[in-house]
Amino acid sequence: QEQLEESGGGLVQVGGSLRLSCAASGRTLSAYNMGWFRQAPGKEREFVAYITTSGIIRDYADWAKGRFTISRDNAKNTVYLQMNSLKPEDTAVYYCATGRQINRTTMKSQTLYDYWGQGTQVTVSS
């Protein structure tokens, strides 16, 4: 059974950092471009970051640039999201996702992602 599982969320103070991980079972992540999304309470799920199979090309939501870094370790079948200088508005459930149709053009198209993790909660306290 193919599965994505996020971890690393938690409670952090404003200005703090967290590193989220997305591990895969039953699927070789190195073959897929990957995305991170988030959903804050009462809001729609939104795009956070994208990375290609090799990790060479990365892209971010405008608000994430300079604070968040997406990376991957294909040997560990894991994708990461390093989040620095966290703000209260970063409070959300964070999801990783993947799909065969995902590329730089479609990276924000949630309906094209085939597999999603269950999410990990990030709470930033002020």
JSON list of C-alpha atoms in Angstrom, two decimals:
[
{"chain": "A", "resi": 1, "resn": "GLN", "atom": "CA", "xyz": [0.00, 0.00, 0.00]},
{"chain": "A", "resi": 2, "resn": "GLU", "atom": "CA", "xyz": [1.40, 3.35, -1.05]},
{"chain": "A", "resi": 3, "resn": "GLN", "atom": "CA", "xyz": [1.49, 5.90, 1.69]},
{"chain": "A", "resi": 4, "resn": "LEU", "atom": "CA", "xyz": [2.96, 9.29, 2.53]},
{"chain": "A", "resi": 5, "resn": "GLU", "atom": "CA", "xyz": [3.47, 10.24, 6.14]},
{"chain": "A", "resi": 6, "resn": "GLU", "atom": "CA", "xyz": [4.38, 13.66, 7.45]},
{"chain": "A", "resi": 7, "resn": "SER", "atom": "CA", "xyz": [6.09, 14.27, 10.76]},
{"chain": "A", "resi": 8, "resn": "GLY", "atom": "CA", "xyz": [7.93, 17.00, 12.59]},
{"chain": "A", "resi": 9, "resn": "GLY", "atom": "CA", "xyz": [5.06, 19.33, 13.35]},
{"chain": "A", "resi": 10, "resn": "GLY", "atom": "CA", "xyz": [4.44, 20.78, 16.77]},
{"chain": "A", "resi": 11, "resn": "LEU", "atom": "CA", "xyz": [4.16, 23.91, 18.85]},
{"chain": "A", "resi": 12, "resn": "VAL", "atom": "CA", "xyz": [6.80, 26.58, 18.33]},
{"chain": "A", "resi": 13, "resn": "GLN", "atom": "CA", "xyz": [7.16, 30.21, 19.35]},
{"chain": "A", "resi": 14, "resn": "VAL", "atom": "CA", "xyz": [7.20, 33.10, 16.92]},
{"chain": "A", "resi": 15, "resn": "GLY", "atom": "CA", "xyz": [10.55, 33.27, 15.19]},
{"chain": "A", "resi": 16, "resn": "GLY", "atom": "CA", "xyz": [11.28, 29.62, 15.78]},
{"chain": "A", "resi": 17, "resn": "SER", "atom": "CA", "xyz": [11.98, 26.84, 13.32]},
{"chain": "A", "resi": 18, "resn": "LEU", "atom": "CA", "xyz": [10.67, 23.42, 12.47]},
{"chain": "A", "resi": 19, "resn": "ARG", "atom": "CA", "xyz": [11.66, 20.80, 9.93]},
{"chain": "A", "resi": 20, "resn": "LEU", "atom": "CA", "xyz": [8.89, 18.71, 8.52]},
{"chain": "A", "resi": 21, "resn": "SER", "atom": "CA", "xyz": [9.54, 15.34, 6.96]},
{"chain": "A", "resi": 22, "resn": "CYS", "atom": "CA", "xyz": [7.52, 13.39, 4.43]},
{"chain": "A", "resi": 23, "resn": "ALA", "atom": "CA", "xyz": [8.38, 9.72, 4.23]},
{"chain": "A", "resi": 24, "resn": "ALA", "atom": "CA", "xyz": [6.99, 7.31, 1.69]},
{"chain": "A", "resi": 25, "resn": "SER", "atom": "CA", "xyz": [6.21, 3.64, 1.89]},
{"chain": "A", "resi": 26, "resn": "GLY", "atom": "CA", "xyz": [5.27, 1.55, -1.07]},
{"chain": "A", "resi": 27, "resn": "ARG", "atom": "CA", "xyz": [6.35, 4.30, -3.45]},
{"chain": "A", "resi": 28, "resn": "THR", "atom": "CA", "xyz": [9.75, 5.41, -4.63]},
{"chain": "A", "resi": 29, "resn": "LEU", "atom": "CA", "xyz": [9.70, 9.17, -4.17]},
{"chain": "A", "resi": 30, "resn": "SER", "atom": "CA", "xyz": [12.79, 9.69, -6.31]},
{"chain": "A", "resi": 31, "resn": "ALA", "atom": "CA", "xyz": [10.60, 9.11, -9.36]},
{"chain": "A", "resi": 32, "resn": "TYR", "atom": "CA", "xyz": [8.22, 11.94, -8.50]},
{"chain": "A", "resi": 33, "resn": "ASN", "atom": "CA", "xyz": [8.15, 15.66, -8.23]},
{"chain": "A", "resi": 34, "resn": "MET", "atom": "CA", "xyz": [6.79, 16.62, -4.82]},
{"chain": "A", "resi": 35, "resn": "GLY", "atom": "CA", "xyz": [4.77, 19.38, -3.25]},
{"chain": "A", "resi": 36, "resn": "TRP", "atom": "CA", "xyz": [4.00, 20.74, 0.19]},
{"chain": "A", "resi": 37, "resn": "PHE", "atom": "CA", "xyz": [0.67, 22.37, 0.97]},
{"chain": "A", "resi": 38, "resn": "ARG", "atom": "CA", "xyz": [-0.95, 23.74, 4.08]},
{"chain": "A", "resi": 39, "resn": "GLN", "atom": "CA", "xyz": [-4.42, 24.44, 5.39]},
{"chain": "A", "resi": 40, "resn": "ALA", "atom": "CA", "xyz": [-5.08, 26.94, 8.13]},
{"chain": "A", "resi": 41, "resn": "PRO", "atom": "CA", "xyz": [-8.27, 26.87, 10.19]},
{"chain": "A", "resi": 42, "resn": "GLY", "atom": "CA", "xyz": [-11.17, 28.22, 8.20]},
{"chain": "A", "resi": 43, "resn": "LYS", "atom": "CA", "xyz": [-9.10, 28.63, 5.05]},
{"chain": "A", "resi": 44, "resn": "GLU", "atom": "CA", "xyz": [-8.58, 26.71, 1.85]},
{"chain": "A", "resi": 45, "resn": "ARG", "atom": "CA", "xyz": [-5.56, 24.52, 1.40]},
{"chain": "A", "resi": 46, "resn": "GLU", "atom": "CA", "xyz": [-2.75, 26.40, -0.31]},
{"chain": "A", "resi": 47, "resn": "PHE", "atom": "CA", "xyz": [0.50, 25.65, -2.08]},
{"chain": "A", "resi": 48, "resn": "VAL", "atom": "CA", "xyz": [3.72, 26.02, -0.13]},
{"chain": "A", "resi": 49, "resn": "ALA", "atom": "CA", "xyz": [6.63, 24.55, -2.08]},
{"chain": "A", "resi": 50, "resn": "TYR", "atom": "CA", "xyz": [7.64, 22.25, -4.92]},
{"chain": "A", "resi": 51, "resn": "ILE", "atom": "CA", "xyz": [10.71, 20.20, -5.77]},
{"chain": "A", "resi": 52, "resn": "THR", "atom": "CA", "xyz": [11.69, 18.16, -8.78]},
{"chain": "A", "resi": 53, "resn": "THR", "atom": "CA", "xyz": [12.90, 14.57, -8.67]},
{"chain": "A", "resi": 54, "resn": "SER", "atom": "CA", "xyz": [16.54, 15.58, -8.67]},
{"chain": "A", "resi": 55, "resn": "GLY", "atom": "CA", "xyz": [16.03, 18.39, -6.20]},
{"chain": "A", "resi": 56, "resn": "ILE", "atom": "CA", "xyz": [17.64, 20.88, -8.56]},
{"chain": "A", "resi": 57, "resn": "ILE", "atom": "CA", "xyz": [14.50, 22.89, -9.27]},
{"chain": "A", "resi": 58, "resn": "ARG", "atom": "CA", "xyz": [12.54, 24.27, -6.33]},
{"chain": "A", "resi": 59, "resn": "ASP", "atom": "CA", "xyz": [9.75, 26.77, -6.21]},
{"chain": "A", "resi": 60, "resn": "TYR", "atom": "CA", "xyz": [7.79, 28.45, -3.43]},
{"chain": "A", "resi": 61, "resn": "ALA", "atom": "CA", "xyz": [4.73, 30.46, -2.69]},
{"chain": "A", "resi": 62, "resn": "ASP", "atom": "CA", "xyz": [5.72, 34.11, -2.56]},
{"chain": "A", "resi": 63, "resn": "TRP", "atom": "CA", "xyz": [5.11, 34.32, 1.18]},
{"chain": "A", "resi": 64, "resn": "ALA", "atom": "CA", "xyz": [7.37, 31.29, 1.77]},
{"chain": "A", "resi": 65, "resn": "LYS", "atom": "CA", "xyz": [10.40, 32.55, -0.14]},
{"chain": "A", "resi": 66, "resn": "GLY", "atom": "CA", "xyz": [13.33, 33.32, 2.11]},
{"chain": "A", "resi": 67, "resn": "ARG", "atom": "CA", "xyz": [11.84, 31.52, 5.11]},
{"chain": "A", "resi": 68, "resn": "PHE", "atom": "CA", "xyz": [11.01, 28.00, 3.92]},
{"chain": "A", "resi": 69, "resn": "THR", "atom": "CA", "xyz": [13.28, 25.53, 2.15]},
{"chain": "A", "resi": 70, "resn": "ILE", "atom": "CA", "xyz": [12.19, 22.33, 0.47]},
{"chain": "A", "resi": 71, "resn": "SER", "atom": "CA", "xyz": [14.70, 19.53, 0.01]},
{"chain": "A", "resi": 72, "resn": "ARG", "atom": "CA", "xyz": [14.81, 15.81, -0.50]},
{"chain": "A", "resi": 73, "resn": "ASP", "atom": "CA", "xyz": [16.94, 12.79, 0.25]},
{"chain": "A", "resi": 74, "resn": "ASN", "atom": "CA", "xyz": [16.08, 10.18, -2.33]},
{"chain": "A", "resi": 75, "resn": "ALA", "atom": "CA", "xyz": [18.22, 7.58, -0.61]},
{"chain": "A", "resi": 76, "resn": "LYS", "atom": "CA", "xyz": [15.96, 7.93, 2.42]},
{"chain": "A", "resi": 77, "resn": "ASN", "atom": "CA", "xyz": [12.81, 8.25, 0.31]},
{"chain": "A", "resi": 78, "resn": "THR", "atom": "CA", "xyz": [12.02, 11.44, 2.18]},
{"chain": "A", "resi": 79, "resn": "VAL", "atom": "CA", "xyz": [11.20, 15.05, 1.39]},
{"chain": "A", "resi": 80, "resn": "TYR", "atom": "CA", "xyz": [11.69, 17.86, 3.88]},
{"chain": "A", "resi": 81, "resn": "LEU", "atom": "CA", "xyz": [10.36, 21.32, 4.54]},
{"chain": "A", "resi": 82, "resn": "GLN", "atom": "CA", "xyz": [12.58, 23.52, 6.68]},
{"chain": "A", "resi": 83, "resn": "MET", "atom": "CA", "xyz": [10.59, 26.40, 8.12]},
{"chain": "A", "resi": 84, "resn": "ASN", "atom": "CA", "xyz": [12.37, 29.34, 9.72]},
{"chain": "A", "resi": 85, "resn": "SER", "atom": "CA", "xyz": [11.23, 32.66, 11.19]},
{"chain": "A", "resi": 86, "resn": "LEU", "atom": "CA", "xyz": [7.81, 31.20, 11.83]},
{"chain": "A", "resi": 87, "resn": "LYS", "atom": "CA", "xyz": [4.85, 33.51, 12.27]},
{"chain": "A", "resi": 88, "resn": "PRO", "atom": "CA", "xyz": [1.43, 32.95, 13.85]},
{"chain": "A", "resi": 89, "resn": "GLU", "atom": "CA", "xyz": [-0.09, 32.97, 10.36]},
{"chain": "A", "resi": 90, "resn": "ASP", "atom": "CA", "xyz": [1.99, 29.88, 9.54]},
{"chain": "A", "resi": 91, "resn": "THR", "atom": "CA", "xyz": [-0.22, 27.90, 11.90]},
{"chain": "A", "resi": 92, "resn": "ALA", "atom": "CA", "xyz": [-1.80, 25.18, 9.78]},
{"chain": "A", "resi": 93, "resn": "VAL", "atom": "CA", "xyz": [-1.86, 21.50, 8.95]},
{"chain": "A", "resi": 94, "resn": "TYR", "atom": "CA", "xyz": [0.94, 20.80, 6.50]},
{"chain": "A", "resi": 95, "resn": "TYR", "atom": "CA", "xyz": [0.63, 18.13, 3.83]},
{"chain": "A", "resi": 96, "resn": "CYS", "atom": "CA", "xyz": [3.03, 16.56, 1.38]},
{"chain": "A", "resi": 97, "resn": "ALA", "atom": "CA", "xyz": [1.76, 15.26, -1.91]},
{"chain": "A", "resi": 98, "resn": "THR", "atom": "CA", "xyz": [2.91, 13.76, -5.17]},
{"chain": "A", "resi": 99, "resn": "GLY", "atom": "CA", "xyz": [1.61, 12.78, -8.57]},
{"chain": "A", "resi": 100, "resn": "ARG", "atom": "CA", "xyz": [2.69, 11.75, -12.03]},
{"chain": "A", "resi": 101, "resn": "GLN", "atom": "CA", "xyz": [1.36, 14.92, -13.65]},
{"chain": "A", "resi": 102, "resn": "ILE", "atom": "CA", "xyz": [3.12, 17.30, -11.33]},
{"chain": "A", "resi": 103, "resn": "ASN", "atom": "CA", "xyz": [5.60, 19.69, -12.88]},
{"chain": "A", "resi": 104, "resn": "ARG", "atom": "CA", "xyz": [6.43, 23.36, -12.55]},
{"chain": "A", "resi": 105, "resn": "THR", "atom": "CA", "xyz": [3.36, 24.31, -14.56]},
{"chain": "A", "resi": 106, "resn": "THR", "atom": "CA", "xyz": [0.94, 22.18, -12.54]},
{"chain": "A", "resi": 107, "resn": "MET", "atom": "CA", "xyz": [2.61, 22.32, -9.14]},
{"chain": "A", "resi": 108, "resn": "LYS", "atom": "CA", "xyz": [-0.21, 24.42, -7.61]},
{"chain": "A", "resi": 109, "resn": "SER", "atom": "CA", "xyz": [-2.99, 22.25, -9.06]},
{"chain": "A", "resi": 110, "resn": "GLN", "atom": "CA", "xyz": [-4.09, 20.20, -6.09]},
{"chain": "A", "resi": 111, "resn": "THR", "atom": "CA", "xyz": [-6.42, 18.01, -8.13]},
{"chain": "A", "resi": 112, "resn": "LEU", "atom": "CA", "xyz": [-3.45, 16.64, -10.08]},
{"chain": "A", "resi": 113, "resn": "TYR", "atom": "CA", "xyz": [-1.74, 15.27, -7.00]},
{"chain": "A", "resi": 114, "resn": "ASP", "atom": "CA", "xyz": [-2.51, 11.57, -6.66]},
{"chain": "A", "resi": 115, "resn": "TYR", "atom": "CA", "xyz": [-1.23, 10.88, -3.19]},
{"chain": "A", "resi": 116, "resn": "TRP", "atom": "CA", "xyz": [-1.43, 12.90, -0.02]},
{"chain": "A", "resi": 117, "resn": "GLY", "atom": "CA", "xyz": [-0.20, 12.38, 3.49]},
{"chain": "A", "resi": 118, "resn": "GLN", "atom": "CA", "xyz": [-2.46, 12.74, 6.49]},
{"chain": "A", "resi": 119, "resn": "GLY", "atom": "CA", "xyz": [-0.89, 16.05, 7.50]},
{"chain": "A", "resi": 120, "resn": "THR", "atom": "CA", "xyz": [1.07, 17.31, 10.47]},
{"chain": "A", "resi": 121, "resn": "GLN", "atom": "CA", "xyz": [-0.05, 20.18, 12.68]},
{"chain": "A", "resi": 122, "resn": "VAL", "atom": "CA", "xyz": [2.17, 23.23, 13.05]},
{"chain": "A", "resi": 123, "resn": "THR", "atom": "CA", "xyz": [1.17, 25.78, 15.66]},
{"chain": "A", "resi": 124, "resn": "VAL", "atom": "CA", "xyz": [3.07, 29.04, 16.08]},
{"chain": "A", "resi": 125, "resn": "SER", "atom": "CA", "xyz": [2.39, 30.85, 19.34]},
{"chain": "A", "resi": 126, "resn": "SER", "atom": "CA", "xyz": [2.90, 34.54, 19.87]}
]
